[in-house]
Structure formats: C-alpha cells, structure tokens
GROMACS .gro file of C-alpha atoms in nm:
model
  175
    1PHE     CA    1  -2.991   8.368  -2.384
    2PRO     CA    2  -2.858   8.220  -2.056
    3SER     CA    3  -2.827   8.469  -1.773
    4ARG     CA    4  -2.512   8.585  -1.651
    5ALA     CA    5  -2.531   8.357  -1.312
    6SER     CA    6  -2.609   8.064  -1.579
    7ARG     CA    7  -2.293   8.138  -1.768
    8GLU     CA    8  -2.073   8.176  -1.482
    9ALA     CA    9  -2.210   7.834  -1.347
   10LEU     CA   10  -2.138   7.667  -1.683
   11ASN     CA   11  -1.795   7.816  -1.687
   12ALA     CA   12  -1.737   7.709  -1.311
   13VAL     CA   13  -1.833   7.352  -1.385
   14ARG     CA   14  -1.602   7.352  -1.717
   15ARG     CA   15  -1.317   7.478  -1.497
   16ALA     CA   16  -1.374   7.197  -1.230
   17ARG     CA   17  -1.417   6.941  -1.505
   18HIS     CA   18  -1.098   7.050  -1.666
   19ALA     CA   19  -0.918   7.054  -1.346
   20MET     CA   20  -1.053   6.721  -1.236
   21GLY     CA   21  -0.975   6.580  -1.579
   22ARG     CA   22  -0.603   6.682  -1.533
   23VAL     CA   23  -0.578   6.559  -1.173
   24CYS     CA   24  -0.782   6.235  -1.221
   25GLY     CA   25  -0.576   6.154  -1.555
   26ALA     CA   26  -0.230   6.205  -1.409
   27VAL     CA   27  -0.320   6.020  -1.061
   28SER     CA   28  -0.487   5.720  -1.242
   29ARG     CA   29  -0.220   5.701  -1.510
   30LEU     CA   30   0.120   5.803  -1.331
   31LEU     CA   31   0.057   5.587  -0.975
   32PRO     CA   32   0.017   5.231  -0.955
   33ARG     CA   33  -0.320   5.110  -1.109
   34ARG     CA   34  -0.520   5.041  -0.802
   35LEU     CA   35  -0.411   5.340  -0.593
   36GLY     CA   36  -0.452   5.564  -0.881
   37ALA     CA   37  -0.812   5.451  -0.968
   38ARG     CA   38  -0.893   5.480  -0.616
   39LEU     CA   39  -0.756   5.851  -0.552
   40ALA     CA   40  -0.907   5.959  -0.885
   41ARG     CA   41  -1.252   5.788  -0.765
   42GLU     CA   42  -1.232   5.967  -0.449
   43LEU     CA   43  -1.184   6.310  -0.635
   44LEU     CA   44  -1.458   6.244  -0.853
   45ALA     CA   45  -1.682   6.138  -0.570
   46ALA     CA   46  -1.605   6.482  -0.380
   47TYR     CA   47  -1.670   6.663  -0.709
   48ALA     CA   48  -1.999   6.492  -0.781
   49GLU     CA   49  -2.110   6.545  -0.413
   50LYS     CA   50  -2.028   6.927  -0.424
   51VAL     CA   51  -2.206   6.964  -0.769
   52THR     CA   52  -2.503   6.734  -0.689
   53ALA     CA   53  -2.537   6.914  -0.347
   54ASP     CA   54  -2.530   7.262  -0.474
   55ALA     CA   55  -2.777   7.163  -0.739
   56LEU     CA   56  -3.021   7.053  -0.488
   57ALA     CA   57  -2.990   7.341  -0.255
   58LEU     CA   58  -3.127   7.578  -0.519
   59ALA     CA   59  -3.463   7.751  -0.437
   60ASP     CA   60  -3.731   7.884  -0.663
   61VAL     CA   61  -3.566   7.782  -0.966
   62SER     CA   62  -3.731   7.972  -1.281
   63VAL     CA   63  -3.812   7.777  -1.615
   64ASP     CA   64  -3.526   7.962  -1.798
   65GLU     CA   65  -3.298   7.876  -1.492
   66SER     CA   66  -3.425   7.513  -1.525
   67ASP     CA   67  -3.325   7.488  -1.896
   68SER     CA   68  -2.975   7.639  -1.809
   69LEU     CA   69  -2.932   7.396  -1.518
   70ARG     CA   70  -3.038   7.100  -1.713
   71GLY     CA   71  -2.752   7.188  -1.976
   72ILE     CA   72  -2.494   7.270  -1.687
   73LEU     CA   73  -2.582   6.929  -1.507
   74ALA     CA   74  -2.568   6.725  -1.828
   75GLU     CA   75  -2.208   6.862  -1.878
   76ALA     CA   76  -2.106   6.843  -1.532
   77PHE     CA   77  -2.162   6.440  -1.508
   78ASP     CA   78  -2.099   6.351  -1.867
   79PRO     CA   79  -1.778   6.149  -1.850
   80ARG     CA   80  -1.708   6.193  -2.215
   81GLY     CA   81  -1.413   6.467  -2.242
   82LEU     CA   82  -1.335   6.450  -1.896
   83LEU     CA   83  -0.974   6.307  -1.897
   84VAL     CA   84  -0.727   6.413  -2.142
   85ALA     CA   85  -0.654   6.225  -2.429
   86LEU     CA   86  -0.306   6.106  -2.474
   87PRO     CA   87  -0.142   5.970  -2.794
   88GLY     CA   88  -0.182   5.627  -2.888
   89SER     CA   89   0.182   5.563  -2.789
   90LEU     CA   90   0.147   5.645  -2.452
   91VAL     CA   91  -0.180   5.466  -2.389
   92SER     CA   92  -0.311   5.157  -2.551
   93GLY     CA   93  -0.546   5.277  -2.818
   94GLY     CA   94  -0.471   5.634  -2.720
   95GLY     CA   95  -0.694   5.918  -2.839
   96ARG     CA   96  -1.022   6.038  -2.746
   97ALA     CA   97  -1.179   5.696  -2.744
   98ALA     CA   98  -0.944   5.562  -2.508
   99ALA     CA   99  -0.960   5.848  -2.266
  100ASP     CA  100  -1.329   5.835  -2.253
  101ALA     CA  101  -1.340   5.487  -2.212
  102GLU     CA  102  -1.109   5.533  -1.896
  103ALA     CA  103  -1.329   5.806  -1.773
  104SER     CA  104  -1.627   5.598  -1.767
  105ALA     CA  105  -1.454   5.296  -1.606
  106LEU     CA  106  -1.381   5.528  -1.320
  107VAL     CA  107  -1.711   5.669  -1.294
  108ASP     CA  108  -1.861   5.316  -1.296
  109GLY     CA  109  -1.650   5.216  -1.017
  110LEU     CA  110  -1.752   5.490  -0.797
  111GLU     CA  111  -1.877   5.417  -0.472
  112GLY     CA  112  -2.169   5.600  -0.336
  113GLU     CA  113  -2.484   5.770  -0.522
  114ALA     CA  114  -2.357   6.131  -0.573
  115TRP     CA  115  -2.272   6.057  -0.942
  116MET     CA  116  -2.594   5.876  -0.992
  117LYS     CA  117  -2.785   6.135  -0.847
  118GLY     CA  118  -2.614   6.407  -1.021
  119SER     CA  119  -2.652   6.228  -1.363
  120PHE     CA  120  -3.024   6.211  -1.307
  121LEU     CA  121  -3.090   6.546  -1.223
  122PRO     CA  122  -3.150   6.676  -1.577
  123SER     CA  123  -3.418   6.405  -1.626
  124MET     CA  124  -3.581   6.531  -1.290
  125LEU     CA  125  -3.571   6.869  -1.450
  126ASP     CA  126  -3.748   6.741  -1.760
  127ALA     CA  127  -4.005   6.547  -1.576
  128ARG     CA  128  -4.364   6.642  -1.474
  129LEU     CA  129  -4.436   6.617  -1.124
  130THR     CA  130  -4.662   6.304  -1.161
  131ASP     CA  131  -4.348   6.128  -1.291
  132LEU     CA  132  -4.137   6.232  -0.968
  133ALA     CA  133  -4.401   6.111  -0.760
  134GLU     CA  134  -4.433   5.788  -0.956
  135TRP     CA  135  -4.048   5.737  -0.954
  136TRP     CA  136  -4.074   5.776  -0.577
  137ASP     CA  137  -4.327   5.547  -0.511
  138GLU     CA  138  -4.164   5.296  -0.762
  139GLY     CA  139  -3.843   5.310  -0.578
  140ARG     CA  140  -3.654   5.478  -0.853
  141LEU     CA  141  -3.533   5.780  -0.668
  142PRO     CA  142  -3.431   5.602  -0.364
  143ALA     CA  143  -3.255   5.351  -0.553
  144LEU     CA  144  -3.042   5.649  -0.696
  145GLY     CA  145  -2.969   5.763  -0.340
  146PHE     CA  146  -3.237   6.063  -0.328
  147ASP     CA  147  -3.389   6.075  -0.012
  148VAL     CA  148  -3.765   6.234   0.102
  149ALA     CA  149  -3.611   6.603   0.183
  150GLU     CA  150  -3.405   6.612  -0.121
  151VAL     CA  151  -3.687   6.481  -0.359
  152ALA     CA  152  -3.947   6.747  -0.156
  153GLY     CA  153  -3.688   7.049  -0.182
  154PHE     CA  154  -3.661   6.980  -0.540
  155ILE     CA  155  -4.014   6.959  -0.604
  156ARG     CA  156  -4.040   7.312  -0.385
  157ALA     CA  157  -3.799   7.473  -0.599
  158ASN     CA  158  -3.898   7.345  -0.950
  159PHE     CA  159  -4.282   7.370  -0.907
  160GLU     CA  160  -4.528   7.631  -0.851
  161ALA     CA  161  -4.710   7.606  -0.531
  162SER     CA  162  -5.041   7.428  -0.615
  163GLU     CA  163  -5.276   7.184  -0.501
  164ASN     CA  164  -5.096   6.921  -0.712
  165ARG     CA  165  -4.784   7.037  -0.552
  166ALA     CA  166  -4.904   6.977  -0.218
  167ALA     CA  167  -5.061   6.652  -0.293
  168VAL     CA  168  -4.727   6.495  -0.404
  169LEU     CA  169  -4.544   6.655  -0.104
  170GLU     CA  170  -4.843   6.497   0.106
  171ARG     CA  171  -4.766   6.154  -0.082
  172LEU     CA  172  -4.398   6.191  -0.010
  173GLY     CA  173  -4.460   6.251   0.377
  174GLU     CA  174  -4.360   6.598   0.337
  175ARG     CA  175  -4.548   6.898   0.376
   0.00000   0.00000   0.00000
C-alpha cells in the first residue's frame, strides 16, 4: 500500500492536473487561437518545471517510494485526460479523443525541456545504474535537458552508496 505521503503527492498531482486542464482548456479554446495556445503552453511549462524540480529535489528515495513516484510522475506527465472533453458540437470531433489530441498538440509545442524531463523520469526510476551512465555517455539525458548535477542528485537519491555508484558519479564528473 502506498504511504500517506505518496497518496498525498498523487492527490496533489491530480488536483494540479485538474486545475491545469480546466484553465488550459478554457484559455486555448476561448482566446484567439495563437494567444490561447501560447498561454496554455506557458501554464503547462510552469507546471512541468515545478513537478520536475520537486521530483529531482527528493533525497534518499526508498524502493517503495520509488514505485509510488514512478506512478505519480507517469500520471503527472500524461497528456491523456488532461483537458476536459467537450461535446462534439462544440469542438470538431468532440469527446475524449479530440481533447486528448488537443492536449498532445499543446504538449508537443512546448518550449524548453521540463515536460520531456518530467515524462522521462519514470524511465529513469526503472533504469539500472549502468543504464543511466550509458544514457549520459550517449548524450540521451543531456538531449532531454538533464544536467550533470540533476543526474548525479538523482543517482544519489535513488541508489545506495556503493563502489558502483561512486564509479558512475566519477564517470559523470561528480563525486
């Protein structure tokens, strides 16, 4: 069973998504197209930056917390269900599929890396330490916007102190 803190974090993400979905949907649908999309994207980017920064700021994450965090982050960065579905008469096609396509288009048009970083964190939580080192060396993590300090902090928070962890941190240039 998830801890109380995990349940509270998941509920906070759900409340934030609900609020973001309502505001972004209203802004993108009611304002002139370009202006509405730009403002909705700015709101989504701010949300993504906050959630990603908070996740990366965690220290000493247990295995159980890691499992909960994976689910929380997967939900936080899933564009499906983000926007309120409108009846077909109000939006071409209408319904859930149209709202999800609209949300995906907004997310795809985001500037900056916060959404990409946040949506990749669940994969990092599933990864082995050696995978993270390889992804860094291959340039995959930097391409998503992660810097050395973020990756090193993530490794320190999610992997026990060991020779292997020390070697990977050394490889990153962080000790």
